[in-house]
PDB file of C-alpha atoms in Angstrom:
ATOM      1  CA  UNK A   1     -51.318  13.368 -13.184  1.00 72.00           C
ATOM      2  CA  UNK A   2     -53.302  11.597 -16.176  1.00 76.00           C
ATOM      3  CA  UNK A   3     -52.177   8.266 -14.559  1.00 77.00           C
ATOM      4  CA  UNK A   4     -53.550   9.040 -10.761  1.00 75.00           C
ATOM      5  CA  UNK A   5     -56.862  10.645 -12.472  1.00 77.00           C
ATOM      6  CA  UNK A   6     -57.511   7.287 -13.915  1.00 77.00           C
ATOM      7  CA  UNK A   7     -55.956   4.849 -10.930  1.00 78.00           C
ATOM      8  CA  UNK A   8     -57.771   6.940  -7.885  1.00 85.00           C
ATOM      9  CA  UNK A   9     -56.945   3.661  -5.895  1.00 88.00           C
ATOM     10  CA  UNK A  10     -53.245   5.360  -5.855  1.00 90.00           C
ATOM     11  CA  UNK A  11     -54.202   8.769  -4.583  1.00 90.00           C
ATOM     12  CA  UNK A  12     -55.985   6.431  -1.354  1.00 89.00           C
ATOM     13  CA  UNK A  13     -52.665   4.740  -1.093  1.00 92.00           C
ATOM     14  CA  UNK A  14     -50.770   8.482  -1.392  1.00 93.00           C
ATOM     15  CA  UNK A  15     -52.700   9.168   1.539  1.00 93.00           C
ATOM     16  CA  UNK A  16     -52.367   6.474   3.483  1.00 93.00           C
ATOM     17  CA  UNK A  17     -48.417   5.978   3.530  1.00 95.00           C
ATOM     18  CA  UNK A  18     -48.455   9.984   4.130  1.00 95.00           C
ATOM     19  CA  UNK A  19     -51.730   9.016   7.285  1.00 94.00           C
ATOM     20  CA  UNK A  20     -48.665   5.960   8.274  1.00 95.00           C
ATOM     21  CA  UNK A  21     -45.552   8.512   7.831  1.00 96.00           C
ATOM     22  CA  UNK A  22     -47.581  10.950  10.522  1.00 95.00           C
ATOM     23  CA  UNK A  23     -48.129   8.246  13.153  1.00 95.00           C
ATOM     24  CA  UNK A  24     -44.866   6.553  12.902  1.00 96.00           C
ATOM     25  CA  UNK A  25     -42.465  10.003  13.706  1.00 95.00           C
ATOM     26  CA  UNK A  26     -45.263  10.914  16.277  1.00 95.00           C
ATOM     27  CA  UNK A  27     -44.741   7.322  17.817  1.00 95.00           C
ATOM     28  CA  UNK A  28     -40.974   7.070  17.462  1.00 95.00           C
ATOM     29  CA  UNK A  29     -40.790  10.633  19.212  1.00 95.00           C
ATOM     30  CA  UNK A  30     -42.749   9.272  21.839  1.00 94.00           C
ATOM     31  CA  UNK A  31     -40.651   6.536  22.670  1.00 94.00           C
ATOM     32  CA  UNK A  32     -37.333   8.854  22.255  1.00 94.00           C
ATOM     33  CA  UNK A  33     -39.573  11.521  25.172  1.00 95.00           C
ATOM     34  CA  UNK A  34     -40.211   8.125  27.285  1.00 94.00           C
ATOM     35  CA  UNK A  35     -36.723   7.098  27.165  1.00 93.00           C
ATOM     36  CA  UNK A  36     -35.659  10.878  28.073  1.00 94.00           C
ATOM     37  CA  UNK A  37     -37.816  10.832  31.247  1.00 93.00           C
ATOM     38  CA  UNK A  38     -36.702   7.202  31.885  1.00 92.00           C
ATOM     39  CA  UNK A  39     -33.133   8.124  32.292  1.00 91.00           C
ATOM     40  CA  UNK A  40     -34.024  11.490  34.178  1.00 90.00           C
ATOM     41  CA  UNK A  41     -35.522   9.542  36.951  1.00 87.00           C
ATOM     42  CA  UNK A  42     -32.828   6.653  36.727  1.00 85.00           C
ATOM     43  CA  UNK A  43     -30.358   9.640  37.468  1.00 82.00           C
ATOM     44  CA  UNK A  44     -32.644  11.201  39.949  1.00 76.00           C
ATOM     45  CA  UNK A  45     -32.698   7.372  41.774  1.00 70.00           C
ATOM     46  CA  UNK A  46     -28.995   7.606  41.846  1.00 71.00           C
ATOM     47  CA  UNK A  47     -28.418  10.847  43.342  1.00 70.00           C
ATOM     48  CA  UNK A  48     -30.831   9.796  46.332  1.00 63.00           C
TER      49      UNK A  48
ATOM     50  CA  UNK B   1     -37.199  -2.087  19.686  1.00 80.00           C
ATOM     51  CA  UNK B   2     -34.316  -1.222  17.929  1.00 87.00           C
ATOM     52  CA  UNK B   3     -33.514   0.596  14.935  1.00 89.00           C
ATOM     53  CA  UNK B   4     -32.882  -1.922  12.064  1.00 93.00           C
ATOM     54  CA  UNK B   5     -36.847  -3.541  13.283  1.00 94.00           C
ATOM     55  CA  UNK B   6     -38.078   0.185  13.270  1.00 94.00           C
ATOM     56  CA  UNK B   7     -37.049   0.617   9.935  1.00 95.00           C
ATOM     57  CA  UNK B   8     -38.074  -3.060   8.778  1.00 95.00           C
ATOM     58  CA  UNK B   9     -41.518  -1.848  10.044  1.00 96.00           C
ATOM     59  CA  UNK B  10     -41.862   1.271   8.263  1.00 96.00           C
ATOM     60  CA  UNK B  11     -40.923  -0.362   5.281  1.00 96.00           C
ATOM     61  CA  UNK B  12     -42.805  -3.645   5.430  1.00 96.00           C
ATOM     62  CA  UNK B  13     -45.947  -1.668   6.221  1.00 96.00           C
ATOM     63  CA  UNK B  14     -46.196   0.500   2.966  1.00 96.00           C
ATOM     64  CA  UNK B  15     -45.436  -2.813   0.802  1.00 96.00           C
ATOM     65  CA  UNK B  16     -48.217  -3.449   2.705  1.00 95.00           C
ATOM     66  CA  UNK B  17     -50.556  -0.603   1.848  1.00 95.00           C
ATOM     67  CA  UNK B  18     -49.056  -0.685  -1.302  1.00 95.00           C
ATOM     68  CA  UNK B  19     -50.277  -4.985  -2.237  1.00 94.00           C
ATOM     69  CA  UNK B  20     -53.197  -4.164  -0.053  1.00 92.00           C
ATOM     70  CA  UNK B  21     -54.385  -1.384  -2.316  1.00 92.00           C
ATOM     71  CA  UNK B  22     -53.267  -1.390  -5.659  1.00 92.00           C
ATOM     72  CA  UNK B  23     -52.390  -5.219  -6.552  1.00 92.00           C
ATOM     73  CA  UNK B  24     -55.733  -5.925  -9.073  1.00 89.00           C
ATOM     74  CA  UNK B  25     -58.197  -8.397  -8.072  1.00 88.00           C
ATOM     75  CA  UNK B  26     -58.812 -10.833 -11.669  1.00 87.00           C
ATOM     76  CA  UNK B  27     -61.054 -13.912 -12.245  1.00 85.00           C
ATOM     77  CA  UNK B  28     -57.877 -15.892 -13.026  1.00 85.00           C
ATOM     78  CA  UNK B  29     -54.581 -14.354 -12.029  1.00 84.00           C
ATOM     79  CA  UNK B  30     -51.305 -15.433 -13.780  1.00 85.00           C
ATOM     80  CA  UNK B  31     -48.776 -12.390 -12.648  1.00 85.00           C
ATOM     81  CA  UNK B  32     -47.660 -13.058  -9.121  1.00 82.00           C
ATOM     82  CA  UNK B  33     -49.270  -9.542  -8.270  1.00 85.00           C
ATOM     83  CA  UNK B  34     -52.496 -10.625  -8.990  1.00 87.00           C
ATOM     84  CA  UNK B  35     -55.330 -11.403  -6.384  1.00 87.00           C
ATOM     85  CA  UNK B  36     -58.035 -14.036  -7.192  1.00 85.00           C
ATOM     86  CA  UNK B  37     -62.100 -12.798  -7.378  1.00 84.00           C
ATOM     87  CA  UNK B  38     -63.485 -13.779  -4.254  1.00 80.00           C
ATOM     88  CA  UNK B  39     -67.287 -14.386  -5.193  1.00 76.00           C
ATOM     89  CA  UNK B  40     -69.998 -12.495  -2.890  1.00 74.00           C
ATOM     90  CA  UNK B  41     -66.656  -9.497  -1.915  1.00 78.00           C
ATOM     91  CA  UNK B  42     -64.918  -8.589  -4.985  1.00 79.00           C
ATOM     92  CA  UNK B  43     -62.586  -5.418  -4.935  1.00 82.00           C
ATOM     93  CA  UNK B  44     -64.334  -5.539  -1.399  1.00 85.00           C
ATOM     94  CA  UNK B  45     -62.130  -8.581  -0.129  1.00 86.00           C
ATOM     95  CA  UNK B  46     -59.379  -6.116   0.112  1.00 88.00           C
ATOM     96  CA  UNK B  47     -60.071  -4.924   3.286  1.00 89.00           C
ATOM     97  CA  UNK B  48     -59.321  -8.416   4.795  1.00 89.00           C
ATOM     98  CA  UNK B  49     -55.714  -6.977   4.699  1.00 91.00           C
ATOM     99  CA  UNK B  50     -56.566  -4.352   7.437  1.00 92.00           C
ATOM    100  CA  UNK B  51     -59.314  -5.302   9.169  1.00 93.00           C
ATOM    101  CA  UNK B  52     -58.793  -8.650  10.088  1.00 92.00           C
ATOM    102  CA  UNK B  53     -55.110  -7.679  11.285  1.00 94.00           C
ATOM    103  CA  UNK B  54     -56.940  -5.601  13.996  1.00 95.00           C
ATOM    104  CA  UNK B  55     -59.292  -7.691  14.978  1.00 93.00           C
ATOM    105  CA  UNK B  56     -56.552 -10.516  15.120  1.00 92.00           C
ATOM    106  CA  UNK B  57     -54.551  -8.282  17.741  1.00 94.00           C
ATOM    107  CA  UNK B  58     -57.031  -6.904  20.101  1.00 95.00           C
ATOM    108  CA  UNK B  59     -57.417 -10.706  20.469  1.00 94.00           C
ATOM    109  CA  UNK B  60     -53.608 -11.330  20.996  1.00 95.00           C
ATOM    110  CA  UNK B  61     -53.485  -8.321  23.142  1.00 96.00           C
ATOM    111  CA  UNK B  62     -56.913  -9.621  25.278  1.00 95.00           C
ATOM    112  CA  UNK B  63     -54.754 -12.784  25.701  1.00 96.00           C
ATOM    113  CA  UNK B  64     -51.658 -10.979  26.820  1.00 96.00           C
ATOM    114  CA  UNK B  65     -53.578  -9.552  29.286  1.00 96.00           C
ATOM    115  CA  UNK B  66     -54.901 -12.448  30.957  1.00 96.00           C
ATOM    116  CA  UNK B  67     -51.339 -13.928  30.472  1.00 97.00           C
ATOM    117  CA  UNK B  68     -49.678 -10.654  32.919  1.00 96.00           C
ATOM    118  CA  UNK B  69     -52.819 -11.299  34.966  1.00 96.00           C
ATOM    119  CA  UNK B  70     -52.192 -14.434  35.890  1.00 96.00           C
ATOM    120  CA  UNK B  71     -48.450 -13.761  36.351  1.00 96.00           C
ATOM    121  CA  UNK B  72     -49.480 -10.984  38.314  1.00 96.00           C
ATOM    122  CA  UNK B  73     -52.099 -13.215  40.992  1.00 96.00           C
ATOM    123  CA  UNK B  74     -48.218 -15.801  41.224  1.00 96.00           C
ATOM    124  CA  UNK B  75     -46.151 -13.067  41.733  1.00 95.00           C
ATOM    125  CA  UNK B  76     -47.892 -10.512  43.319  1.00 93.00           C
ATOM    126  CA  UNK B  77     -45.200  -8.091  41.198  1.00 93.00           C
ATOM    127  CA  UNK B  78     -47.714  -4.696  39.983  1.00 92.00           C
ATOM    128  CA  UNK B  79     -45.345  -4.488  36.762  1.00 94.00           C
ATOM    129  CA  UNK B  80     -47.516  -7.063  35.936  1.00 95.00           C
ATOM    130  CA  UNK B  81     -50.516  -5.665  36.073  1.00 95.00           C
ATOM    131  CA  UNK B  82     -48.988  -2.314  34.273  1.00 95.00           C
ATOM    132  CA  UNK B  83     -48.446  -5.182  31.122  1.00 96.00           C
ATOM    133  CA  UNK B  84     -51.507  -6.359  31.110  1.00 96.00           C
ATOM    134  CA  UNK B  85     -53.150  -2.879  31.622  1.00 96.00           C
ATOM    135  CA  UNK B  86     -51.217  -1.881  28.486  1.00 96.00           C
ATOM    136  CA  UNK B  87     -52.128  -4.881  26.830  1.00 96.00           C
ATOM    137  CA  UNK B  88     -55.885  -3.820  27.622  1.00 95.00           C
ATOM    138  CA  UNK B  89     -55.450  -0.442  26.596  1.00 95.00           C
ATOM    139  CA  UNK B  90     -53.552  -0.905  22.978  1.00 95.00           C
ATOM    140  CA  UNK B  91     -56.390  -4.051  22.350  1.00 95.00           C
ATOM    141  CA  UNK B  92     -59.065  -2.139  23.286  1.00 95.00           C
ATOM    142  CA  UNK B  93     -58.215   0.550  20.557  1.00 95.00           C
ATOM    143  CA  UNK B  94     -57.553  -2.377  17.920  1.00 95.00           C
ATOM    144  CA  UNK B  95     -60.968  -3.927  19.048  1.00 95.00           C
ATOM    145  CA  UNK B  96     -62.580   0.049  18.627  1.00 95.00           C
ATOM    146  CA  UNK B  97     -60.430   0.009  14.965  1.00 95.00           C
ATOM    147  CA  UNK B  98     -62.188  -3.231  14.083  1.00 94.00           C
ATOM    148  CA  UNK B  99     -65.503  -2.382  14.563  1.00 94.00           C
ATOM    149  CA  UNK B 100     -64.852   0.883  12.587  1.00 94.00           C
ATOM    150  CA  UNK B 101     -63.248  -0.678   9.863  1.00 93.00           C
ATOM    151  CA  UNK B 102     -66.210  -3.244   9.460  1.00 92.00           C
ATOM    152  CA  UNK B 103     -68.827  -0.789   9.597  1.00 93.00           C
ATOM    153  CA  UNK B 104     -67.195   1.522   7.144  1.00 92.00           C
ATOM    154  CA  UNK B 105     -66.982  -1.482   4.862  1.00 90.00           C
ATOM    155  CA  UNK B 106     -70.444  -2.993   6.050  1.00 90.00           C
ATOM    156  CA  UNK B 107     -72.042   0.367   4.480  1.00 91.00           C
ATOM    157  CA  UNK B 108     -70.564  -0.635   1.353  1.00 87.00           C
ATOM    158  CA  UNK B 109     -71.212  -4.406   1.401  1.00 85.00           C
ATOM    159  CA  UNK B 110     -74.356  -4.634   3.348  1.00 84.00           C
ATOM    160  CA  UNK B 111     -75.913  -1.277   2.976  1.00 87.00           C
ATOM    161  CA  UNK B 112     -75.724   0.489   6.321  1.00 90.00           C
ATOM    162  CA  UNK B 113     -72.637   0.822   8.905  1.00 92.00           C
ATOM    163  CA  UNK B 114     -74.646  -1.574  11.443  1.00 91.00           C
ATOM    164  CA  UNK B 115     -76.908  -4.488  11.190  1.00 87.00           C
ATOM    165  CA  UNK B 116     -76.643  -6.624  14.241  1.00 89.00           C
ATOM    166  CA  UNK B 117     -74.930  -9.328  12.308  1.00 86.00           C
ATOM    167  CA  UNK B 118     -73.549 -12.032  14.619  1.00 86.00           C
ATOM    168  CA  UNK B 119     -70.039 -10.897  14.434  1.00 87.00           C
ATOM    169  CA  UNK B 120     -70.685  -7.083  14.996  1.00 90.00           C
ATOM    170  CA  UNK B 121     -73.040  -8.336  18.000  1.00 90.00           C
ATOM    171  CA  UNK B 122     -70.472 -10.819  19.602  1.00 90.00           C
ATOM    172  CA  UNK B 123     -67.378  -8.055  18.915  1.00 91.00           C
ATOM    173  CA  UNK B 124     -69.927  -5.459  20.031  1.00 93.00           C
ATOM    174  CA  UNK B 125     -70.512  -7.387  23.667  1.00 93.00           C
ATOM    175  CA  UNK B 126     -66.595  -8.284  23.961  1.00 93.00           C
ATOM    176  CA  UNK B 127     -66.034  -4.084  23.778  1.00 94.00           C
ATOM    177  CA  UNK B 128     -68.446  -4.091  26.302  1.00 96.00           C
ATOM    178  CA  UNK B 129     -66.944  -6.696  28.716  1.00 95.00           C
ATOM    179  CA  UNK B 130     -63.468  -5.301  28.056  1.00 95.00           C
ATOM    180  CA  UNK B 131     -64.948  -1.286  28.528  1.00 95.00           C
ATOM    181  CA  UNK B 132     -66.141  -2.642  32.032  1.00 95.00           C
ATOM    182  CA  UNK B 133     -62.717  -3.655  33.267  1.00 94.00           C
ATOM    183  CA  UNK B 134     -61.669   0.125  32.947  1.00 93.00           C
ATOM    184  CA  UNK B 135     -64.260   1.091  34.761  1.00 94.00           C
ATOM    185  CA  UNK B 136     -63.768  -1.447  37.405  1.00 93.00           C
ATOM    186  CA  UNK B 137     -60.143   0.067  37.699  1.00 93.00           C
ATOM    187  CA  UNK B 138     -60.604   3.246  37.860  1.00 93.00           C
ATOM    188  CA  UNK B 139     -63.187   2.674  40.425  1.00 94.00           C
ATOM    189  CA  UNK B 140     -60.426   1.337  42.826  1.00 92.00           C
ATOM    190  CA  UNK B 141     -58.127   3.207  44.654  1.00 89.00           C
ATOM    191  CA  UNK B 142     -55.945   0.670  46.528  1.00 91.00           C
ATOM    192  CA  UNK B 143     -52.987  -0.677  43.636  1.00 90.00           C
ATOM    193  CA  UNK B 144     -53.033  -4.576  45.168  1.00 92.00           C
ATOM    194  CA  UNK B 145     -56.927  -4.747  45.155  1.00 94.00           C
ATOM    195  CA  UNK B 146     -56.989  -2.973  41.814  1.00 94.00           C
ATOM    196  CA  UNK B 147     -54.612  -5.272  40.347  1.00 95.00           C
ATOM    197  CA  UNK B 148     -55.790  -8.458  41.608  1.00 95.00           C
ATOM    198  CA  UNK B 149     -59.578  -7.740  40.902  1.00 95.00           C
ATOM    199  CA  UNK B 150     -58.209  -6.651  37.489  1.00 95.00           C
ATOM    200  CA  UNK B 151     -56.245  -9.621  37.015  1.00 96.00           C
ATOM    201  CA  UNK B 152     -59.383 -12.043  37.691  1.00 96.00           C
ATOM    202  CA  UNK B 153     -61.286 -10.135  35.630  1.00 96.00           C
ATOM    203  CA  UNK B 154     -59.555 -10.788  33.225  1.00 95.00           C
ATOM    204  CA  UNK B 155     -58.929 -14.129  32.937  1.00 95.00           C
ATOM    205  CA  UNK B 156     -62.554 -14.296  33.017  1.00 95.00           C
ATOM    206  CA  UNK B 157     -63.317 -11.841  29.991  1.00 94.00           C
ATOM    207  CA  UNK B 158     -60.626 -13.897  27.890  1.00 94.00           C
ATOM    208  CA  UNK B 159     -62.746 -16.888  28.471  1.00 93.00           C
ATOM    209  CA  UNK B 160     -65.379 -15.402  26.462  1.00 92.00           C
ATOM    210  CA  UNK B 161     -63.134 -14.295  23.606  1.00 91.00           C
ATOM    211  CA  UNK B 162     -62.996 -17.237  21.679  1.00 89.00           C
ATOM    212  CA  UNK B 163     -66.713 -17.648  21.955  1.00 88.00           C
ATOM    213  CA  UNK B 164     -67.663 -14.778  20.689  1.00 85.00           C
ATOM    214  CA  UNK B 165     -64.809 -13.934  18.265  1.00 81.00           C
ATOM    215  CA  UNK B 166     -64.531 -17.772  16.763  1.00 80.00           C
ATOM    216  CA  UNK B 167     -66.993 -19.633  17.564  1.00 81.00           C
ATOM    217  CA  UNK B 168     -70.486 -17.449  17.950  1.00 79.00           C
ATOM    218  CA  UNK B 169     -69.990 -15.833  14.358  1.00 75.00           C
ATOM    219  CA  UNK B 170     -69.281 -19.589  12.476  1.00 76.00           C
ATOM    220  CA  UNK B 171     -72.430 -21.183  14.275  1.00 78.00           C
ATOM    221  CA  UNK B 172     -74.696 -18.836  13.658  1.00 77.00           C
ATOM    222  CA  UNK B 173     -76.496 -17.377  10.484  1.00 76.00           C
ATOM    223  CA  UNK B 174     -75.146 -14.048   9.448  1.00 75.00           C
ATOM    224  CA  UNK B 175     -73.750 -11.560   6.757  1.00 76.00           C
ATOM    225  CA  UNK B 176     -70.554 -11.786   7.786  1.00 80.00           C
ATOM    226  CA  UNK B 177     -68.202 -13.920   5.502  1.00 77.00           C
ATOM    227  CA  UNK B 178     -67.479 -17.324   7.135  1.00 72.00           C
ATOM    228  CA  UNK B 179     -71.230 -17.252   8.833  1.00 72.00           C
ATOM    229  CA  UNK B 180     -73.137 -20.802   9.227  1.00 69.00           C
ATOM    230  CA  UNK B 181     -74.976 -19.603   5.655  1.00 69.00           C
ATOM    231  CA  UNK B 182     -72.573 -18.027   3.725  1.00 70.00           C
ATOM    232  CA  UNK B 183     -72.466 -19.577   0.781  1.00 65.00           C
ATOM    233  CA  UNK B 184     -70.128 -17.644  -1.532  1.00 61.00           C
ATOM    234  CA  UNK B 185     -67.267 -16.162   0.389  1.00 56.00           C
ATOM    235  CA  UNK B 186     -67.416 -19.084   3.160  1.00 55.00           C
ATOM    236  CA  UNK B 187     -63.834 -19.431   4.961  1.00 52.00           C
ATOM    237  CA  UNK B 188     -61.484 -17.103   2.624  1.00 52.00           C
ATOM    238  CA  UNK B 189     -58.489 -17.328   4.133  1.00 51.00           C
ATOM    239  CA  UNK B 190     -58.558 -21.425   4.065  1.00 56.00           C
ATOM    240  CA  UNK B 191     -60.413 -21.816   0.558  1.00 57.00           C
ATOM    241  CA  UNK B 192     -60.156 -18.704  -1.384  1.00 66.00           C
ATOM    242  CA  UNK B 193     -56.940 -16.601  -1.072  1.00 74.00           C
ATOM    243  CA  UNK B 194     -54.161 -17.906  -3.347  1.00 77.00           C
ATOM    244  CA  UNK B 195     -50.579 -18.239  -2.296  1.00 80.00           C
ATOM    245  CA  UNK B 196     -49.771 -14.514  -3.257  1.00 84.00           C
ATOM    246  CA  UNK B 197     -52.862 -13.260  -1.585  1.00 87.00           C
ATOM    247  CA  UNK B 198     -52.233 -15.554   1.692  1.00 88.00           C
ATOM    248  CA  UNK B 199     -48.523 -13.765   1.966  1.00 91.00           C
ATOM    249  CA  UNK B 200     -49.393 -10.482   1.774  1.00 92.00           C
ATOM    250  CA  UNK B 201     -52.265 -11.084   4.519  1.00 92.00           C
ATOM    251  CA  UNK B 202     -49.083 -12.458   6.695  1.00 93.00           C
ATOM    252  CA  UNK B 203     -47.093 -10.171   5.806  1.00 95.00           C
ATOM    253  CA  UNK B 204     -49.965  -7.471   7.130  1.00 95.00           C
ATOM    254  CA  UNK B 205     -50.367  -9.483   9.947  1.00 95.00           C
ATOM    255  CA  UNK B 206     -46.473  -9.446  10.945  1.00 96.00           C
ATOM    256  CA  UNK B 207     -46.325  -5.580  10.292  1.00 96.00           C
ATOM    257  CA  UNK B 208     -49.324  -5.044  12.454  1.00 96.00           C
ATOM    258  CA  UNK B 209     -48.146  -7.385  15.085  1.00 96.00           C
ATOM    259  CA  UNK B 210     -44.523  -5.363  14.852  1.00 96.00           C
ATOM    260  CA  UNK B 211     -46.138  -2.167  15.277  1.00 96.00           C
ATOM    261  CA  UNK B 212     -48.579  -3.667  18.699  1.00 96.00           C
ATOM    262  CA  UNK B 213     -45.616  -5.055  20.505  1.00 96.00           C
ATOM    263  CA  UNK B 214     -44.060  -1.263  19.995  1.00 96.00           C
ATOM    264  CA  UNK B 215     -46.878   0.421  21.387  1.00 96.00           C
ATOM    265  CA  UNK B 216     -47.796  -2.159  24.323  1.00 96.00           C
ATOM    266  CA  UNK B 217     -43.820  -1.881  25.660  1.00 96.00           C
ATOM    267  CA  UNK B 218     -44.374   2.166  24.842  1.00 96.00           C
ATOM    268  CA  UNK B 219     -47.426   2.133  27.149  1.00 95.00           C
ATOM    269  CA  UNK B 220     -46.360  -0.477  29.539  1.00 96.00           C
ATOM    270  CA  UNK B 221     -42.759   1.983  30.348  1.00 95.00           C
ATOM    271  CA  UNK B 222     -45.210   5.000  30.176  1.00 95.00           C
ATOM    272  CA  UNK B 223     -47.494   3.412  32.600  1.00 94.00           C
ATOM    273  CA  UNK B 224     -44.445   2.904  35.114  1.00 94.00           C
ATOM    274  CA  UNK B 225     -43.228   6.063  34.433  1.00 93.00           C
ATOM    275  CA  UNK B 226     -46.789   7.396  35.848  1.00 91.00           C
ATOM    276  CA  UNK B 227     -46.551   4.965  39.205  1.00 89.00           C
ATOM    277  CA  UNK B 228     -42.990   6.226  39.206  1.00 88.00           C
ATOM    278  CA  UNK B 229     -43.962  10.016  39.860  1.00 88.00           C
ATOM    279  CA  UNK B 230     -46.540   9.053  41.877  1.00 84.00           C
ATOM    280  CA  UNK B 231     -44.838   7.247  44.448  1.00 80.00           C
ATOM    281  CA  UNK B 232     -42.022   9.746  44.354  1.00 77.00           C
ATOM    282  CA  UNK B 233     -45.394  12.939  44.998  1.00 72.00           C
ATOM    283  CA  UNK B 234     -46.604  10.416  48.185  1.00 69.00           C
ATOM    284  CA  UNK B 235     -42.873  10.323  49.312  1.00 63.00           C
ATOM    285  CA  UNK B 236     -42.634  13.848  49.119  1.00 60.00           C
TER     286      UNK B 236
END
């Protein structure tokens, strides 16, 4: 705690990587919805 | 993109953030994590780490656009034009990032978020040109004229892009570093970064490149999805 009271410039980069953590399992769940709905239709283009 | 460049990504990017914001800036460095004092920017130069990676795409992505717009006008093939839309789109919020980045950091260097400096003006009339296209799409119904208009439009609005990104802002006098008067800073990346400094800016710019080309081919199958449903709701 003494150390990050005296090197604020690691509490910024704390809360970045936790800012880049948030976006990139919001953006990887995206892309594993997309490729959900991508094969629904796929199947739904098959059946017709 | 698969897993393994995913993961590459996730990692490479907090190095990234980590060098970016914690590796010291010293008069003369002699540790390999040590970044050279940049006169007229100081601790200040570190934001050249993340703010010139954004600017760099929204003009990679402007160019992608005009690339799929031209394929688009040989072809005549609309997943074309969903490309370059998506190009548009994910550039447009790097170009909106940019600007937000350099005020933030003009408050801090210059003394308010906006001065009508030559490169805020020029980046600040590209946004412009670039907002216009949406509303030029979304003001057409028909999907050929839409796309073709689109696609003309812009190849156009790229041909302004190196004007007012490279060009405009070097000629000119300005605050920005690398402005016709500049005098301390001048050209960092060419005069003043050392070899340490110069590979963690690539190495930004490869992470932030990574993570575009994710969300334009995120965007671009999203987009098809959409035309997908929509088609299938006319059918029906």
């Amino acid at each position: 705690m003494e150390f990050l009271s005296q090197n604020s410039i690691y509490i910024v980069f704390i809360i970045t990587v936790v800012i880049w953590i948030g976006i990139f399992f919001l953006v990887n769940n995206i892309n594993k919805r997309i490729k959900s709905v991508e094969s629904i239709l796929k199947e739904g283009k098959n059946e017709e | 993109m698969n897993n393994y460049i995913k993961s590459f990504l996730f990692i490479l990017m907090i190095f990234v953030f980590y060098a970016g914001l914690t590796f010291p800036i010293v008069e003369k460095p002699q540790f390999w994590y040590e970044f050279p004092f940049i006169p007229g920017l100081g601790e200040l130069a570190k934001i050249i780490f993340f703010h010139v990676p954004t600017a760099w795409l929204a003009s990679i992505a402007f160019l992608l656009s005009m690339i799929y717009g031209i394929s688009y006008l040989r072809t005549k093939d609309l997943k074309n034009d969903a490309k370059s839309l998506a190009s548009l789109e994910i550039g447009f919020v790097f170009a909106i990032l940019a600007t937000v980045t350099g005020s933030i950091w003009a408050k801090f260097n210059w003394g308010s978020f906006w001065n009508w400096d030559p490169r805020e003006t020029s980046f600040f009339i590209l946004l412009l040109i670039y907002g216009s296209l949406f509303a030029l799409r979304s003001a057409i119904e028909q999907e050929e004229k839409r796309a073709n208009l689109s696609a003309v439009y812009s190849i156009f609005a790229f041909l302004t892009v190196p004007f007012f990104t490279f060009i405009m802002p070097r000629i000119m006098d300005g605050l920005h570093p690398g402005s016709a008067d500049d005098t301390t800073s001048g050209p960092i990346v060419e005069f003043h970064m050392n070899g340490n400094m110069l590979f963690i800016f690539f190495l930004s710019l490869l992470s932030f490149t990574i993570l575009f080309y994710w969300l334009w081919n995120l965007n671009y199958r999203a987009i098809i999805i959409k035309e997908k449903l929509k088609n299938r709701e006319t059918i029906l």
